[in-house]
Amino acid sequence: MNSNELFEKSLRFVPGGVHSPVRSFKGLHTTPRFINRGKGAYIWDEDGKNYIDFCMSFGPLIHGHQDPEIKEAIIKALENGWTFGACEKYSLETAEYIVNKISFIEQIRFMSSGTEAVMTAVRLARGITGRSKIVKFNGCYHGHLDSMLIKAGSGLAGTAEASSKGVTSQQAGDTLICELGDLEEVKRVFEDHKDQIAAIFVEPLPANNGLLIQHESFLKGLREICDKNCALLVFDEVISGFRIGFGGMAERTGIFPDLVTYGKIIGGGMPVGACAGPKKFMEFLAPIGPVYQAGTLSGNPVAMAAGLVNLKKLTPEAYVKLNTNTTGVVKVMTEWMNANGFDDYQTIQYESLFYPISTHEKLTNITQLPKNMNERFFALFKVMLDKGIYLAPNAYEVGFGSIAHDEKVIEDLKNRLWN
Ligand SMILES: *Cc1c(COP(=O)(O)O)cnc(C)c1O
């Protein structure tokens, strides 16, 4: 069966035909490709067509598809069994490796997704501070937990409403929404809710509604507001962790959060998330502390084995390659777009993340995104897909460079674009 037939069938058995909504190609007037195989920077669909992949499973595959060393680690771990629900060495070794390499964390707990990591951090922050409210920014994504599926209310500043049915108004009421970059608003929200705010949650490099690069003074300001109000600062580094250097944006800026969440790259393409921080905070978690958190498949040995090798391969040289590759990709794409009817586009790049967007304005919050971006993205996406270039199928998603997108792939990209 080809992709169209498979999707048709999928619609019968699966809501919307997909197991995660962003895979549905909604608004792109075509059916999703069913992917059959990936290798390096390439994927193949069930129709036999191949693509240069810039979605890379939305970030985890920093070394490309089927990296041989990661594959070998998976197979080796697998041969001893794939889950025990008991202590085992791979998760210990991975914890030790990460804690030793990242200066501001002393303990880490593994779980199976980024959503779980953020969910843990929310409960932990509330448990530590004894407060119930959290601050979140318009345009940051933190997974699909109830307390984060909240958007700015249409009424007064600081009010909020659920962005999904099924989230209660109580939950919405405990999440306070601010605009990225607006420290004055954050200060006001803290004054209005004195001694009620447990934590500020922020993607230090917001990369889920385009790439909204923040000035360091914003992160520094958040750190100061938290200190002044005895609230915790939580960096959600599910995308930026291990990508913007090993220690993510925290190590890059020297602005350290009280808790950090990881996902995506940490498992090397297997399902892993993590919440980490200093011992004094992390030991609030059960079994030592009063904040409950658990997982049947947490610290799964096969996932941990993959994650560990994946992380060990992230040498300083690997980061140089990663960023050089991405700069090469962006250059080729920009040249082609400028000469081929997409000259309203710019490509915003931050190291190995890039974001083609149909405006020349500088973007720092979502209110600045252009009105016609969906239409324009559809046009770009369609041309790219036809040429064998796979962008994440949504106007708000960033592109992910990888170590596998080397000079040869960039040359191939150029040929695909111009032919
Ligand atoms: C992807 C993402 C999440 C959610 O992770 P899942 O593994 O999809 O649950 C949370 N926060 C950020 C910043 C993310 O990019």
XYZ file of C-alpha atoms and ligand atoms in Angstrom:
434
model
C 0.000 0.000 0.000
C 1.177 3.511 -0.716
C 0.999 6.444 1.705
C -2.416 7.597 0.519
C -3.940 4.138 0.939
C -2.295 3.668 4.322
C -3.589 7.015 5.543
C -7.085 6.212 4.326
C -6.977 2.977 6.306
C -5.463 4.760 9.273
C -8.425 7.134 9.444
C -10.621 4.118 10.219
C -8.594 2.895 13.177
C -6.913 5.967 14.603
C -8.414 9.410 15.372
C -7.434 11.665 12.505
C -5.196 8.853 11.281
C -2.312 9.919 13.509
C -0.897 9.331 16.977
C 0.235 12.948 17.368
C -1.632 15.813 15.665
C 1.320 17.592 14.060
C 1.891 14.501 11.879
C -1.463 14.920 10.124
C -0.412 17.440 7.439
C -3.533 19.393 8.414
C -4.000 22.425 6.182
C -1.353 21.183 3.752
C -3.855 19.751 1.251
C -2.070 16.434 0.978
C -1.922 13.224 2.981
C 0.951 12.452 5.311
C 3.800 10.367 3.994
C 4.154 6.997 5.696
C 7.836 6.643 6.470
C 9.333 3.252 5.989
C 13.032 3.793 6.656
C 15.605 6.396 7.625
C 19.370 6.497 7.232
C 21.663 9.413 7.983
C 19.968 12.611 6.801
C 17.444 10.738 4.607
C 14.044 9.127 4.957
C 12.117 6.912 2.517
C 8.350 6.730 2.310
C 6.153 3.729 1.503
C 5.888 5.046 -2.061
C 9.624 4.562 -2.505
C 10.456 8.272 -2.670
C 13.312 9.606 -0.586
C 13.680 12.944 1.158
C 16.349 14.940 2.909
C 14.842 15.050 6.408
C 14.785 18.337 8.320
C 12.188 17.172 10.809
C 14.446 14.506 12.325
C 11.645 13.201 14.521
C 11.275 16.807 15.808
C 14.774 16.922 17.210
C 15.990 13.727 18.885
C 18.068 12.467 15.944
C 21.037 14.776 16.319
C 23.384 12.166 14.814
C 20.980 11.278 12.000
C 18.882 8.177 11.399
C 20.343 4.789 12.343
C 23.604 6.046 13.721
C 25.650 2.791 13.784
C 27.020 3.220 17.321
C 23.612 3.998 18.786
C 22.128 1.078 16.908
C 24.796 -1.228 18.281
C 24.145 -0.004 21.843
C 20.425 -0.659 21.425
C 20.998 -4.178 20.147
C 23.504 -4.943 22.903
C 21.123 -3.752 25.631
C 18.204 -5.567 24.021
C 19.978 -8.889 24.245
C 19.723 -8.777 28.042
C 16.001 -7.978 28.084
C 14.174 -4.710 27.528
C 12.518 -3.799 30.778
C 12.829 -4.929 34.370
C 10.913 -2.358 36.403
C 13.921 -2.559 38.693
C 17.265 -0.800 39.167
C 19.765 -1.381 36.357
C 23.111 0.068 35.316
C 22.386 1.966 32.083
C 20.204 4.562 33.778
C 22.768 5.030 36.560
C 25.579 5.475 34.064
C 23.541 8.001 32.078
C 22.593 9.945 35.212
C 26.234 10.071 36.308
C 27.382 11.163 32.864
C 24.880 14.029 32.638
C 25.292 15.248 36.211
C 29.088 15.315 35.841
C 28.877 17.367 32.655
C 26.262 19.968 33.578
C 27.360 22.345 36.302
C 24.081 23.342 37.938
C 22.470 19.940 38.378
C 23.248 17.386 41.074
C 20.477 14.875 40.514
C 18.308 13.762 37.642
C 15.252 11.575 37.315
C 14.369 9.861 34.058
C 10.913 9.361 32.642
C 9.570 8.590 29.170
C 8.670 11.906 27.532
C 9.138 15.658 27.650
C 5.537 16.081 28.783
C 6.181 13.859 31.785
C 9.316 15.822 32.582
C 7.427 19.127 32.649
C 4.561 17.567 34.589
C 7.062 16.446 37.212
C 8.680 19.875 37.358
C 5.287 21.580 37.837
C 4.355 19.305 40.733
C 7.829 19.538 42.200
C 7.839 23.344 42.078
C 4.455 23.419 43.804
C 5.576 20.863 46.376
C 8.785 22.745 47.161
C 7.214 26.190 47.463
C 3.774 25.261 48.795
C 2.269 27.613 46.185
C -0.146 26.776 43.413
C 0.297 29.205 40.520
C 2.788 29.013 37.673
C 3.799 31.537 35.020
C 4.046 30.458 31.397
C 4.749 32.459 28.240
C 2.530 32.856 25.235
C 4.241 30.942 22.419
C 6.175 28.477 24.573
C 5.177 24.825 24.375
C 5.719 22.554 27.344
C 3.974 19.331 26.342
C 0.329 18.370 26.666
C -0.191 18.376 30.429
C -3.367 20.152 31.571
C -1.664 23.023 33.358
C 0.303 23.959 30.220
C -2.533 23.779 27.675
C -3.425 27.329 28.570
C -3.485 30.465 26.462
C -3.849 34.135 27.262
C -7.421 35.096 28.073
C -9.326 37.500 25.854
C -10.147 39.674 28.874
C -7.768 41.449 31.235
C -4.006 41.061 31.070
C -2.912 38.125 33.201
C -6.136 36.159 32.700
C -5.983 32.796 31.033
C -8.175 30.168 29.464
C -7.720 26.561 28.408
C -6.411 26.060 24.882
C -7.943 22.584 24.825
C -11.334 21.220 25.800
C -11.073 18.947 28.806
C -8.861 21.313 30.784
C -10.761 22.725 33.758
C -11.133 26.428 34.489
C -9.435 25.787 37.868
C -6.372 24.528 36.051
C -6.458 27.485 33.698
C -6.780 29.786 36.711
C -3.546 28.475 38.197
C -1.513 29.241 35.073
C -0.640 32.890 34.453
C 0.274 33.848 30.902
C 2.794 36.528 29.983
C 4.268 37.719 26.683
C 7.837 36.676 25.880
C 10.318 39.485 26.398
C 8.020 41.555 28.630
C 9.649 41.679 32.077
C 7.349 44.473 33.256
C 4.335 42.252 32.714
C 5.984 39.421 34.664
C 6.695 41.819 37.528
C 3.075 42.997 37.512
C 1.808 39.416 37.584
C 4.027 38.705 40.603
C 2.683 41.796 42.382
C -0.907 40.804 41.634
C -0.326 37.277 42.960
C 1.999 37.903 45.835
C 3.372 34.728 47.485
C 1.183 32.556 45.241
C 3.517 31.822 42.335
C 5.520 28.589 42.580
C 7.572 28.970 39.412
C 8.193 30.580 36.065
C 8.393 28.068 33.217
C 10.159 29.164 30.052
C 11.778 27.679 26.987
C 15.038 29.646 27.202
C 15.214 29.328 23.424
C 11.550 29.285 22.402
C 11.390 26.931 19.412
C 7.834 25.666 19.230
C 6.144 28.664 17.604
C 8.854 29.493 15.200
C 12.216 30.404 16.619
C 11.693 33.335 19.003
C 15.219 34.123 20.127
C 15.217 36.044 23.420
C 17.725 38.584 24.639
C 19.815 37.302 27.553
C 18.588 40.231 29.645
C 15.111 38.674 29.553
C 16.308 35.390 31.059
C 18.422 37.298 33.556
C 15.391 39.395 34.517
C 13.334 36.235 35.077
C 16.085 34.878 37.316
C 16.016 38.083 39.387
C 12.221 38.137 39.675
C 12.242 34.509 40.884
C 14.958 35.218 43.443
C 13.165 38.274 44.739
C 9.872 36.414 45.116
C 11.220 33.052 46.337
C 9.782 31.364 43.244
C 11.588 28.750 41.167
C 12.858 29.335 37.657
C 12.345 26.311 35.419
C 14.019 26.057 32.020
C 12.273 23.717 29.639
C 15.235 22.559 27.566
C 13.448 19.679 25.876
C 14.565 21.090 22.506
C 17.594 23.186 23.445
C 19.174 20.758 25.916
C 22.188 18.900 24.427
C 21.611 20.857 21.188
C 22.807 24.347 22.063
C 25.949 22.791 23.455
C 25.710 19.919 25.917
C 24.397 22.061 28.785
C 21.777 23.821 26.657
C 20.872 27.467 27.059
C 21.580 27.421 30.812
C 25.290 26.709 30.317
C 25.390 28.869 27.193
C 24.079 31.971 28.979
C 25.362 31.235 32.487
C 21.853 31.913 33.759
C 20.939 28.894 35.828
C 17.445 27.618 36.526
C 16.370 25.853 39.730
C 14.948 22.961 37.762
C 15.464 21.905 34.171
C 13.528 19.551 31.920
C 15.012 17.508 29.096
C 13.584 15.265 26.392
C 14.084 14.674 22.678
C 17.904 14.385 22.250
C 18.385 12.846 25.697
C 17.080 9.475 24.476
C 18.818 9.463 21.110
C 15.473 8.706 19.430
C 14.116 6.426 22.159
C 11.414 7.696 24.545
C 13.196 9.499 27.386
C 12.478 12.652 29.369
C 14.157 13.962 32.505
C 13.788 16.474 35.281
C 16.969 17.645 36.990
C 18.285 20.162 39.496
C 20.150 20.548 42.759
C 19.835 17.759 45.329
C 17.949 19.979 47.788
C 15.111 20.307 45.274
C 15.252 16.891 43.614
C 15.023 15.107 46.970
C 11.501 16.480 47.359
C 10.593 13.612 45.018
C 9.360 10.256 46.338
C 10.639 8.007 47.837
C 12.582 10.522 49.964
C 10.279 13.517 49.654
C 6.539 14.203 49.655
C 6.111 14.831 45.893
C 4.980 11.687 44.104
C 6.307 10.723 40.700
C 6.703 7.308 39.084
C 6.841 5.356 35.809
C 6.613 1.690 34.825
C 9.016 2.157 31.923
C 11.088 5.041 33.374
C 14.809 4.564 32.907
C 14.144 1.816 30.416
C 17.479 0.064 29.794
C 17.272 0.009 25.992
C 16.294 3.690 25.836
C 19.006 4.584 28.344
C 21.651 2.644 26.442
C 20.732 4.556 23.273
C 20.654 7.870 25.092
C 24.011 7.355 26.746
C 25.905 6.572 23.538
C 24.071 9.405 21.811
C 25.220 11.853 24.509
C 28.788 10.516 24.590
C 29.097 11.221 20.872
C 28.307 14.908 21.484
C 31.913 16.055 21.605
C 32.960 19.683 21.042
C 33.900 18.686 17.468
C 30.430 17.240 16.967
C 28.880 20.596 17.865
C 31.143 22.427 15.428
C 30.054 20.031 12.679
C 26.398 20.305 13.661
C 26.397 24.076 13.480
C 28.527 24.288 10.319
C 26.201 21.828 8.587
C 23.147 23.847 9.533
C 24.696 27.114 8.377
C 25.391 25.414 5.027
C 21.801 24.224 4.755
C 20.415 27.669 5.570
C 22.672 29.342 3.001
C 21.577 27.015 0.199
C 17.898 27.280 1.117
C 17.961 31.054 1.432
C 19.653 31.513 -1.938
C 17.094 29.288 -3.583
C 14.113 30.917 -1.861
C 15.292 34.416 -2.769
C 15.493 33.514 -6.460
C 12.340 31.404 -6.686
C 9.332 33.365 -5.519
C 9.948 33.042 -1.794
C 11.786 36.325 -1.377
C 9.277 37.349 1.308
C 10.968 34.688 3.417
C 13.864 34.913 5.848
C 15.464 31.955 7.577
C 16.141 32.550 11.239
C 18.953 30.368 12.548
C 20.240 29.677 16.042
C 23.065 27.144 15.779
C 21.427 23.892 14.598
C 17.855 25.166 14.624
C 16.454 27.087 11.687
C 13.098 28.566 10.819
C 12.010 29.726 7.377
C 9.262 32.322 7.797
C 7.489 34.637 5.365
C 8.504 37.974 6.882
C 11.654 40.071 7.116
C 10.729 41.389 10.568
C 12.729 40.415 13.622
C 10.659 37.939 15.650
C 10.737 37.797 19.448
C 7.139 36.932 20.321
C 4.207 35.285 18.575
C 2.240 38.476 18.033
C 4.844 39.369 15.386
C 4.247 36.268 13.244
C 2.825 37.245 9.823
C -0.906 36.790 9.211
C -0.481 34.869 5.947
C 2.126 32.448 7.300
C 0.022 29.298 6.900
C -0.734 29.940 3.219
C 2.868 30.855 2.524
C 4.150 27.815 4.347
C 1.812 25.554 2.413
C 3.311 26.876 -0.834
C 6.869 26.318 0.394
C 6.192 22.932 1.951
C 4.574 21.598 -1.227
C 7.485 22.619 -3.461
C 9.984 21.182 -0.991
C 8.118 17.889 -0.638
C 7.957 17.514 -4.423
C 11.699 18.104 -4.617
C 12.413 15.446 -1.979
C 12.961 17.771 0.973
C 10.973 16.995 4.110
C 10.205 19.946 6.375
C 8.219 19.459 9.579
C 4.629 19.610 8.273
C 3.500 22.760 10.087
C 4.165 26.478 9.706
C 5.143 26.853 13.372
C 7.746 24.078 13.520
C 11.450 24.767 13.286
C 13.875 22.819 11.094
C 16.454 20.601 12.759
C 19.982 20.313 11.464
C 22.011 17.222 12.361
C 25.553 15.917 12.254
C 24.457 13.733 9.323
C 23.567 16.785 7.189
C 27.142 17.044 5.948
C 28.678 18.665 2.858
C 27.528 15.837 0.608
C 23.942 16.207 1.775
C 24.120 19.978 1.338
C 25.350 19.462 -2.231
C 22.430 17.097 -2.794
C 20.068 19.682 -1.281
C 21.354 22.273 -3.736
C 20.801 19.894 -6.654
C 17.327 18.960 -5.511
C 16.358 22.597 -5.089
C 17.683 23.907 -8.387
C 16.637 20.941 -10.564
C 8.659 18.555 22.588
C 8.582 19.415 23.760
C 7.914 19.025 24.936
C 7.110 17.766 25.022
O 7.875 16.610 24.872
P 7.156 15.247 24.432
O 8.258 14.236 24.469
O 6.585 15.486 23.077
O 6.100 14.964 25.438
C 7.994 19.855 26.033
N 8.678 21.009 25.995
C 9.320 21.411 24.893
C 10.107 22.680 24.922
C 9.285 20.644 23.733
O 9.897 21.073 22.636
